[in-house]
Coordinates of C-alpha atoms and ligand atoms in Angstrom, one line a residue:
M1 CA -78.0 -113.0 62.3
N2 CA -81.6 -114.1 63.0
H3 CA -84.4 -112.3 61.1
P4 CA -88.0 -112.5 62.2
V5 CA -89.1 -113.2 58.6
Q6 CA -87.6 -115.0 55.6
I7 CA -85.5 -113.0 53.1
L8 CA -87.7 -112.5 50.1
D9 CA -87.1 -112.3 46.4
W10 CA -88.1 -108.8 45.4
P11 CA -88.5 -105.9 47.8
C12 CA -84.9 -105.0 47.0
S13 CA -83.9 -102.4 49.5
I14 CA -85.8 -104.2 52.3
K15 CA -84.0 -107.4 51.4
L16 CA -80.7 -105.6 51.3
A17 CA -81.3 -104.0 54.7
M18 CA -82.4 -107.4 56.1
M19 CA -79.4 -109.1 54.8
Q20 CA -77.3 -106.2 56.1
L21 CA -75.4 -106.7 52.8
P22 CA -74.6 -104.1 50.3
V23 CA -76.2 -101.1 52.0
K24 CA -73.2 -99.0 52.6
K25 CA -72.8 -98.0 56.3
K26 CA -71.0 -94.9 57.4
H27 CA -67.9 -95.9 59.3
P28 CA -66.2 -93.3 61.3
R29 CA -63.1 -92.4 59.3
R30 CA -59.8 -93.1 60.8
Q31 CA -57.8 -90.0 61.5
E32 CA -55.3 -90.1 58.6
P33 CA -52.1 -88.2 59.4
G34 CA -50.4 -86.3 56.6
P35 CA -46.9 -84.8 56.3
P36 CA -46.1 -81.3 57.6
A37 CA -47.8 -78.7 55.5
S38 CA -44.5 -76.9 54.7
L39 CA -43.2 -79.8 52.6
E40 CA -42.8 -79.0 48.9
F41 CA -43.4 -81.7 46.2
C42 CA -42.0 -82.2 42.7
V43 CA -44.4 -82.7 39.9
H44 CA -43.5 -85.9 37.9
F45 CA -46.6 -86.1 35.7
P46 CA -47.3 -82.5 34.4
E47 CA -49.9 -83.8 31.9
V48 CA -52.1 -85.1 34.7
V49 CA -53.9 -82.6 36.9
L50 CA -56.1 -84.1 39.6
C51 CA -59.1 -82.6 41.4
L52 CA -60.5 -84.5 44.4
V53 CA -64.3 -84.2 45.0
E54 CA -64.8 -83.4 48.7
K55 CA -68.5 -84.3 48.6
R56 CA -68.9 -87.7 50.4
M57 CA -65.1 -87.9 50.7
G58 CA -65.0 -85.4 53.5
A59 CA -62.4 -82.6 54.1
S60 CA -59.9 -84.5 56.2
R61 CA -59.7 -87.5 53.8
K62 CA -59.5 -85.2 50.9
A63 CA -56.6 -83.4 52.6
F64 CA -54.9 -86.7 53.3
L65 CA -55.3 -88.0 49.7
T66 CA -54.1 -84.7 48.3
T67 CA -50.9 -84.9 50.2
L68 CA -50.5 -88.5 49.3
A69 CA -50.9 -87.7 45.6
R70 CA -48.4 -84.8 45.8
Q71 CA -45.9 -87.0 47.5
R72 CA -46.2 -89.4 44.6
G73 CA -45.5 -86.6 42.1
F74 CA -49.0 -85.8 41.1
C75 CA -50.3 -82.3 40.6
V76 CA -53.6 -81.6 42.5
E77 CA -55.6 -78.4 42.0
D78 CA -59.0 -77.0 43.0
A79 CA -62.2 -77.8 41.1
N80 CA -62.4 -74.4 39.4
S81 CA -58.9 -74.8 37.8
E82 CA -59.1 -75.0 34.0
R83 CA -56.0 -77.3 34.1
V84 CA -57.8 -80.2 35.8
T85 CA -57.7 -83.3 33.6
H86 CA -58.8 -86.0 36.1
V87 CA -61.7 -85.5 38.5
V88 CA -61.7 -88.2 41.3
S89 CA -64.7 -88.9 43.5
E90 CA -65.8 -91.4 46.0
G91 CA -69.4 -92.7 46.4
N92 CA -70.9 -90.1 44.0
S93 CA -72.9 -90.6 40.8
G94 CA -71.6 -88.8 37.7
D95 CA -74.6 -86.4 37.9
E96 CA -73.6 -85.6 41.5
V97 CA -70.0 -84.9 40.5
V98 CA -71.2 -82.6 37.6
E99 CA -73.5 -80.7 40.0
W100 CA -70.6 -80.4 42.5
L101 CA -68.2 -79.1 39.8
K102 CA -70.7 -76.6 38.6
K103 CA -71.1 -75.3 42.1
K104 CA -67.4 -74.8 42.3
G105 CA -67.5 -72.8 39.1
R106 CA -66.9 -75.4 36.4
H107 CA -69.9 -74.4 34.3
Y108 CA -68.7 -75.7 31.0
I109 CA -68.5 -79.3 32.2
D110 CA -71.2 -81.8 31.3
A111 CA -71.7 -85.5 31.8
V112 CA -71.5 -86.4 28.1
A113 CA -68.3 -84.5 27.3
D114 CA -65.1 -86.5 27.9
C115 CA -62.9 -83.8 29.4
P116 CA -61.9 -83.8 32.2
A117 CA -62.4 -87.5 33.0
L118 CA -64.8 -88.2 35.8
L119 CA -63.3 -91.1 37.6
N120 CA -64.0 -93.1 40.7
I121 CA -61.6 -93.6 43.5
S122 CA -60.4 -97.0 42.1
W123 CA -58.3 -95.2 39.5
F124 CA -56.7 -93.0 42.2
T125 CA -55.9 -96.0 44.4
E126 CA -54.4 -98.0 41.6
S127 CA -52.3 -94.9 40.4
M128 CA -51.0 -94.3 43.9
S129 CA -50.0 -98.0 44.3
A130 CA -48.3 -97.9 40.8
E131 CA -46.7 -94.5 41.7
R132 CA -47.8 -93.3 38.2
P133 CA -51.1 -92.4 36.5
V134 CA -52.5 -95.8 35.3
P135 CA -54.3 -95.9 32.0
I136 CA -58.0 -95.1 32.4
E137 CA -60.2 -98.2 31.9
P138 CA -64.0 -98.4 31.6
R139 CA -64.3 -99.6 35.2
H140 CA -62.8 -96.3 36.4
Y141 CA -65.7 -94.3 35.0
L142 CA -68.7 -93.5 37.2
L143 CA -71.5 -95.9 36.4
D144 CA -74.4 -93.6 35.6
A145 CA -75.7 -95.5 32.6
L146 CA -78.5 -97.3 34.5
Q147 CA -79.8 -94.1 36.1
T148 CA -80.0 -92.5 32.6
M149 CA -82.0 -95.4 31.3
A150 CA -84.3 -95.2 34.4
E151 CA -84.8 -91.5 33.7
E152 CA -85.5 -92.1 30.0
A153 CA -88.1 -94.7 30.8
H154 CA -89.7 -92.3 33.3
F155 CA -89.8 -89.6 30.6
N156 CA -91.6 -92.1 28.3
G157 CA -94.2 -93.0 31.0
S158 CA -92.8 -96.6 31.4
E159 CA -92.8 -96.6 35.1
A160 CA -92.1 -100.4 35.6
R161 CA -89.1 -100.2 33.3
S162 CA -87.9 -97.1 35.0
L163 CA -88.2 -98.8 38.4
A164 CA -86.3 -101.8 37.2
F165 CA -83.3 -99.7 36.0
S166 CA -83.4 -97.5 39.1
R167 CA -83.4 -100.6 41.4
A168 CA -80.4 -102.0 39.5
A169 CA -78.6 -98.7 39.8
S170 CA -79.4 -98.5 43.5
V171 CA -77.9 -101.9 44.1
L172 CA -74.7 -101.1 42.2
K173 CA -74.4 -97.7 44.0
S174 CA -74.7 -99.4 47.4
L175 CA -72.0 -102.0 46.8
P176 CA -69.0 -101.5 49.0
W177 CA -66.7 -102.5 46.0
T178 CA -66.5 -101.4 42.4
V179 CA -67.8 -104.0 39.9
K180 CA -65.0 -104.9 37.5
R181 CA -66.4 -107.9 35.6
V182 CA -70.0 -108.7 34.5
Q183 CA -69.8 -112.1 36.3
E184 CA -69.8 -110.3 39.6
L185 CA -73.4 -109.3 38.9
H186 CA -74.8 -112.8 39.0
S187 CA -75.0 -113.0 42.8
L188 CA -76.7 -109.5 43.1
P189 CA -80.4 -109.0 43.4
C190 CA -82.5 -106.7 41.1
I191 CA -80.1 -106.7 38.1
G192 CA -82.3 -107.7 35.1
E193 CA -81.1 -108.8 31.7
H194 CA -81.2 -105.3 30.1
S195 CA -79.3 -103.7 33.0
R196 CA -76.7 -106.5 32.9
R197 CA -76.2 -105.9 29.1
I198 CA -75.7 -102.2 29.7
V199 CA -73.2 -102.8 32.5
Q200 CA -71.4 -105.3 30.4
E201 CA -71.1 -102.8 27.5
V202 CA -69.8 -100.1 29.9
L203 CA -67.3 -102.4 31.5
E204 CA -66.0 -103.8 28.2
D205 CA -66.2 -100.9 25.8
G206 CA -66.1 -97.9 28.2
A207 CA -69.6 -96.8 27.3
S208 CA -73.0 -98.1 26.2
A209 CA -74.0 -97.1 22.7
E210 CA -77.7 -97.3 23.8
V211 CA -77.1 -95.0 26.7
E212 CA -75.1 -92.6 24.6
R213 CA -77.9 -92.5 22.1
V214 CA -80.4 -91.6 24.9
Q215 CA -78.1 -88.9 26.4
H216 CA -77.6 -87.2 23.0
S217 CA -81.2 -87.4 22.0
E218 CA -83.0 -84.0 21.7
R219 CA -86.0 -85.3 23.5
Y220 CA -84.1 -86.6 26.6
Q221 CA -82.2 -83.4 26.9
A222 CA -85.3 -81.2 26.7
M223 CA -87.3 -83.5 29.1
K224 CA -84.4 -83.4 31.6
L225 CA -84.2 -79.6 31.4
F226 CA -88.0 -79.0 31.7
T227 CA -88.7 -81.5 34.4
K228 CA -86.1 -79.8 36.6
I229 CA -88.4 -76.7 36.7
F230 CA -90.4 -76.6 40.0
G231 CA -94.0 -77.5 39.1
V232 CA -93.3 -79.3 35.8
G233 CA -94.0 -83.0 35.5
V234 CA -93.4 -85.5 32.7
K235 CA -96.8 -84.8 31.0
T236 CA -96.2 -81.0 30.8
A237 CA -92.6 -81.4 29.7
S238 CA -93.6 -83.8 27.0
R239 CA -96.4 -81.5 25.8
W240 CA -93.9 -78.6 25.5
Y241 CA -91.5 -80.8 23.6
Q242 CA -94.3 -81.8 21.2
E243 CA -95.1 -78.2 20.7
G244 CA -91.5 -77.6 19.6
L245 CA -90.1 -76.0 22.8
R246 CA -86.5 -77.1 23.5
T247 CA -84.8 -74.6 25.9
L248 CA -85.5 -72.4 28.9
A249 CA -85.3 -69.4 26.6
D250 CA -88.1 -70.9 24.5
L251 CA -90.2 -71.1 27.7
Q252 CA -89.5 -67.5 28.5
V253 CA -90.8 -66.5 25.1
H254 CA -94.0 -68.5 25.7
H255 CA -94.4 -67.4 29.3
A256 CA -98.2 -67.5 29.0
K257 CA -98.0 -71.3 28.8
L258 CA -96.7 -71.5 32.3
S259 CA -98.7 -71.7 35.5
K260 CA -97.8 -69.2 38.3
E261 CA -95.9 -72.0 40.1
Q262 CA -93.9 -72.9 36.9
Q263 CA -93.1 -69.2 36.3
V264 CA -91.6 -68.9 39.8
G265 CA -89.8 -72.2 39.1
L266 CA -88.3 -70.8 35.9
L267 CA -87.3 -67.6 37.6
H268 CA -85.4 -69.4 40.3
Y269 CA -84.2 -72.3 38.1
D270 CA -80.5 -72.1 39.0
D271 CA -81.1 -71.8 42.7
L272 CA -83.6 -74.6 42.8
N273 CA -81.3 -76.9 41.0
T274 CA -78.3 -76.1 43.3
P275 CA -78.1 -78.6 46.1
V276 CA -79.3 -77.4 49.5
E277 CA -76.6 -77.7 52.1
R278 CA -77.3 -79.2 55.5
S279 CA -76.4 -75.9 57.2
E280 CA -79.0 -74.1 55.0
A281 CA -81.6 -76.7 56.0
E282 CA -80.8 -76.1 59.6
A283 CA -81.1 -72.3 59.3
I284 CA -84.5 -72.8 57.7
G285 CA -85.4 -75.3 60.4
Q286 CA -84.8 -72.6 63.0
V287 CA -87.1 -70.2 61.4
V288 CA -89.9 -72.8 60.9
R289 CA -89.6 -73.8 64.6
E290 CA -89.8 -70.1 65.6
A291 CA -92.9 -69.7 63.4
V292 CA -94.6 -72.8 64.7
E293 CA -93.8 -71.9 68.4
Q294 CA -95.3 -68.4 67.8
C295 CA -98.5 -69.9 66.3
L296 CA -99.0 -72.9 68.6
P297 CA -96.7 -73.4 71.6
G298 CA -96.0 -77.1 72.2
A299 CA -96.2 -78.1 68.5
S300 CA -93.1 -79.9 67.2
V301 CA -91.2 -79.6 63.9
T302 CA -89.2 -82.6 62.6
L303 CA -86.7 -82.4 59.7
T304 CA -87.5 -85.4 57.4
G305 CA -86.6 -86.4 53.8
G306 CA -83.0 -87.0 52.7
F307 CA -81.6 -84.8 55.5
R308 CA -83.1 -87.1 58.2
R309 CA -81.4 -90.0 56.3
G310 CA -78.1 -88.2 56.8
K311 CA -77.6 -86.9 53.3
P312 CA -75.3 -83.9 53.3
T313 CA -77.3 -82.1 50.6
G314 CA -80.8 -82.3 49.2
H315 CA -83.0 -80.9 46.4
D316 CA -85.4 -79.4 49.1
V317 CA -86.0 -79.3 52.8
D318 CA -88.9 -81.4 54.2
F319 CA -90.5 -80.7 57.6
L320 CA -93.3 -82.5 59.5
V321 CA -95.3 -80.6 62.0
T322 CA -97.6 -82.1 64.7
H323 CA -99.0 -81.4 68.2
P324 CA -99.3 -83.9 71.0
T325 CA -103.0 -83.0 71.5
E326 CA -104.8 -84.4 68.5
G327 CA -106.9 -81.7 66.8
Q328 CA -104.7 -78.8 67.9
E329 CA -102.8 -79.0 64.6
V330 CA -106.0 -78.0 62.6
G331 CA -105.6 -74.5 61.2
L332 CA -101.9 -74.3 62.3
L333 CA -100.4 -74.3 58.8
S334 CA -102.2 -71.1 57.5
K335 CA -101.0 -69.2 60.6
V336 CA -97.5 -70.4 60.2
I337 CA -97.5 -69.4 56.5
S338 CA -98.8 -66.0 57.2
W339 CA -96.2 -65.5 60.0
L340 CA -93.4 -66.5 57.6
D341 CA -94.8 -64.4 54.9
K342 CA -95.0 -61.3 57.1
Q343 CA -91.3 -61.8 58.1
G344 CA -90.4 -61.8 54.4
C345 CA -89.2 -65.4 54.3
L346 CA -91.4 -66.7 51.4
L347 CA -90.9 -66.1 47.7
Y348 CA -93.8 -68.4 46.9
Y349 CA -96.2 -70.8 48.6
S350 CA -99.1 -73.0 47.7
S351 CA -101.0 -74.7 50.4
H352 CA -103.3 -77.8 50.2
R353 CA -105.8 -78.8 52.8
N354 CA -106.1 -82.3 54.3
T355 CA -108.4 -84.1 52.0
F356 CA -109.7 -86.8 54.3
L357 CA -113.3 -86.5 55.2
D358 CA -113.5 -89.2 57.9
L359 CA -112.3 -92.6 59.0
E360 CA -114.4 -94.5 56.4
D361 CA -112.8 -92.4 53.7
L362 CA -109.4 -93.4 55.1
E363 CA -110.4 -97.1 55.2
L364 CA -111.6 -97.0 51.6
W365 CA -108.5 -95.2 50.5
S366 CA -106.1 -97.4 52.4
S367 CA -107.6 -100.5 50.8
S368 CA -107.4 -99.1 47.3
S369 CA -104.5 -99.9 45.1
S370 CA -103.7 -96.3 44.2
A371 CA -103.1 -95.3 47.8
S372 CA -99.6 -96.5 48.4
M373 CA -97.4 -93.6 47.3
M374 CA -99.6 -90.6 47.8
D375 CA -100.8 -89.0 51.0
R376 CA -103.5 -86.5 51.8
F377 CA -102.0 -84.4 54.6
E378 CA -102.4 -80.6 54.9
R379 CA -99.2 -79.3 53.3
C380 CA -97.5 -76.2 51.9
F381 CA -95.1 -76.3 48.9
S382 CA -93.0 -73.2 49.3
I383 CA -89.9 -71.4 48.2
F384 CA -88.0 -69.8 51.0
C385 CA -85.7 -66.8 50.6
L386 CA -82.5 -67.9 52.4
G387 CA -80.7 -64.7 53.2
C388 CA -84.0 -62.9 54.0
L389 CA -84.7 -64.8 57.2
P390 CA -85.5 -62.6 60.2
G391 CA -83.0 -60.9 62.5
A392 CA -81.6 -63.2 65.2
L393 CA -82.1 -66.3 63.0
Q394 CA -80.2 -64.9 60.1
R395 CA -76.6 -66.0 59.7
G396 CA -74.8 -62.9 58.4
A397 CA -76.5 -59.8 57.2
G398 CA -80.2 -60.1 56.3
A399 CA -81.3 -59.1 52.9
Q400 CA -84.6 -57.6 51.8
K401 CA -87.0 -60.1 50.2
P402 CA -86.5 -59.5 46.4
S403 CA -89.3 -58.1 44.4
T404 CA -90.0 -60.3 41.3
A405 CA -90.9 -57.1 39.4
T406 CA -87.4 -55.7 39.9
W407 CA -85.1 -58.7 40.2
S408 CA -84.0 -60.9 37.3
P409 CA -81.7 -64.0 37.2
G410 CA -78.1 -63.1 37.0
A411 CA -78.5 -59.9 39.1
S412 CA -76.1 -59.8 42.0
R413 CA -77.7 -60.7 45.4
S414 CA -77.1 -62.0 48.9
W415 CA -80.0 -64.5 49.0
K416 CA -80.8 -67.9 47.6
A417 CA -84.2 -69.5 46.8
V418 CA -84.7 -72.9 48.5
R419 CA -87.7 -75.3 48.1
V420 CA -89.3 -76.2 51.4
D421 CA -92.2 -78.6 52.1
L422 CA -94.2 -78.2 55.3
V423 CA -96.5 -81.1 56.1
V424 CA -98.9 -81.2 59.0
S425 CA -99.9 -84.6 60.6
P426 CA -102.4 -85.4 63.3
Y427 CA -100.4 -86.8 66.3
S428 CA -101.9 -90.4 66.0
Q429 CA -100.6 -90.6 62.4
F430 CA -97.2 -89.0 63.1
P431 CA -95.1 -92.2 63.1
F432 CA -96.6 -93.2 59.8
A433 CA -96.1 -89.7 58.4
L434 CA -92.5 -89.7 59.7
L435 CA -91.7 -93.1 58.1
G436 CA -93.3 -92.0 54.8
W437 CA -91.7 -88.6 54.6
T438 CA -88.2 -89.9 55.5
G439 CA -88.0 -91.9 52.3
S440 CA -86.1 -92.7 50.2
R441 CA -88.8 -93.2 47.6
N442 CA -87.3 -96.5 46.6
F443 CA -87.2 -97.6 50.2
E444 CA -90.8 -96.6 50.8
R445 CA -91.9 -98.4 47.7
D446 CA -90.2 -101.6 48.7
L447 CA -91.5 -101.4 52.3
R448 CA -95.1 -100.9 51.1
R449 CA -94.8 -103.8 48.6
F450 CA -93.4 -106.0 51.3
S451 CA -96.3 -105.0 53.6
K452 CA -98.9 -105.7 51.0
H453 CA -97.7 -108.9 49.6
E454 CA -96.1 -110.6 52.6
K455 CA -98.3 -109.2 55.4
K456 CA -101.5 -108.4 53.7
M457 CA -101.3 -104.9 55.2
A458 CA -101.6 -101.6 53.4
L459 CA -98.9 -99.2 54.7
N460 CA -99.1 -95.5 53.8
S461 CA -98.1 -92.2 55.4
H462 CA -101.4 -92.2 57.4
T463 CA -101.8 -95.7 58.8
L464 CA -101.2 -99.4 58.6
Y465 CA -104.4 -101.2 57.6
H466 CA -104.9 -104.9 57.8
V467 CA -106.7 -105.7 54.6
E468 CA -108.1 -109.1 55.6
Q469 CA -109.0 -108.3 59.2
K470 CA -110.2 -104.8 58.1
I471 CA -108.6 -103.1 61.1
F472 CA -106.2 -100.2 61.5
L473 CA -103.1 -101.0 63.5
T474 CA -101.8 -98.2 65.7
A475 CA -98.2 -97.4 66.4
A476 CA -96.6 -94.8 68.7
S477 CA -93.2 -94.8 66.9
E478 CA -91.4 -95.9 63.7
E479 CA -89.9 -98.8 65.7
E480 CA -93.5 -100.1 66.4
I481 CA -94.4 -100.0 62.8
F482 CA -91.4 -102.1 61.9
Q483 CA -92.4 -104.5 64.7
L484 CA -95.9 -104.7 63.3
L485 CA -94.4 -105.7 60.0
G486 CA -92.2 -108.3 61.6
L487 CA -89.0 -106.5 60.5
E488 CA -86.0 -105.4 62.5
Y489 CA -85.8 -101.6 62.8
I490 CA -84.0 -99.9 60.0
P491 CA -82.6 -96.6 61.0
P492 CA -83.0 -93.6 58.6
E493 CA -79.3 -93.6 57.5
E494 CA -79.9 -97.1 56.1
R495 CA -83.0 -96.2 54.1
N496 CA -81.0 -94.5 51.3
A497 CA -82.0 -97.2 48.7
Ligands
UTP1 P1 -88.2 -85.7 48.5 O1 -88.8 -85.7 47.2 O2 -88.0 -84.4 49.2 O3 -86.9 -86.6 48.5 O4 -89.3 -86.5 49.4 P2 -85.7 -86.7 49.4 O5 -85.6 -88.2 49.8 O6 -85.8 -85.7 50.6 O7 -84.5 -86.4 48.5 P3 -84.0 -84.9 48.0 O8 -85.0 -83.9 48.5 O9 -84.1 -85.0 46.5 O10 -82.7 -84.7 48.5 C1 -89.0 -87.0 50.7 C2 -89.8 -88.2 51.0 O11 -91.1 -87.8 51.2 C3 -92.0 -88.7 50.6 C4 -91.2 -89.6 49.7 O12 -91.2 -90.9 50.2 C5 -89.8 -89.1 49.8 O13 -88.9 -90.1 49.9 N1 -93.0 -87.9 49.9 C6 -92.7 -86.9 49.1 C7 -94.3 -88.2 50.1 O14 -94.7 -89.2 50.9 N2 -95.3 -87.5 49.5 C8 -95.0 -86.5 48.6 O15 -95.9 -85.9 48.1 C9 -93.6 -86.2 48.4
MG2 MG1 -86.3 -83.7 50.3

């Protein structure tokens, strides 16, 4: 394959995409026929009870594998069964599996505990071939160690270290095969010495002592808990930890320490840490489109973030709003918010105006080193009440927006709190905003590093600025931005680095 530029050493996800190598592509699954549903199967291995994780595997493949396992004498049960001993998943991280299990009602499970075993599909395939449950080996465990190390470094403010671990984890996750021996790492990009050592420990001993120490440390656990609150960053979480706070109950006691945003985040902690399904994102999308159409006919709403990359779930829903006549978008956001609020859709919102003064300001900012990952669009961070969406747009019966004075977590209800980001872009900046807000964060970081170091261009969510020629380069689409950078177009589904 001919590439317009040389493959480089370090922008990892860009390099992977250019090489068309380990970035996993979605292939349409073959229709896998199973035996008639009426067949009954004998259980040969009563001590092993399997559960197959549908997330990423898909319903039809799960059904096929379930039948296959039962034909081989394995017992397969639903995720909420207390009898499950082996949880098998395909293409998920350990954290994702734990989240999925919790959603299915397995609340007692956690990533550190060893029961049931969280295994990747390789254990299942080997067991099916052997027609018996094969002994669990380290390589059958999900490889989350590097992600934990990345998180720990982030909690300690060591961003470069965090990035190195997260790049290594992202490379391993994107491989279309399971690494079984440390020697296989030699040919892979972005795996540093420390990451290699950890992978080796996991492969050889089943776990890394260093990673286990981190996972069990009081600080890591508290930081992980606190940073999952909407509106809480590493600095705040760290300060609370130093002040002796450890649990969400501690925060409830010291409510006064929390900003309004954090109080709402704490109130809706469970909902906001439950993955948002694509169908939920689409339902919210319809309401946002209705609101925007009511306030400014002709304006467009685009679903961005992970959902645009094809992810089935997300931590929030991101929308980009624009209007083909530049300038028409000014003042739109406040109208949209007030329409949504009147309809009872919003549990919380906080809006921020566009902070650019003029073109000179944009030039100065684009050429500064701090510009790359931030943007200055008008935006609204909000929490939607899914289940309170208006009439025709509501799937199922609409609920009344809950009053925070009368509602408390745990009370029964027919609605769910969902984080939604609304971002407004002037039309001329839309392709850059779309590229920036589609992510992933790792992909954006690598693309921006590539632009800066190889092309001497500053890429951000507003513009592409040629640093040496001191000119802004315009683009009418994402495709044109890739062209300006001398890269082949990388579709959103391949930006999941
Ligand atoms: P998200 O944090 O929503 O991530 O930001 P995501 O990729 O959608 O994944 P989920 O939500 O965890 O499933 C979406 C993208 O928007 C950009 C980042 O590049 C990110 O990849 N972004 C986010 C910004 O440019 N500025 C921001 O302030 C926030
Ligand atoms: Mg998102």
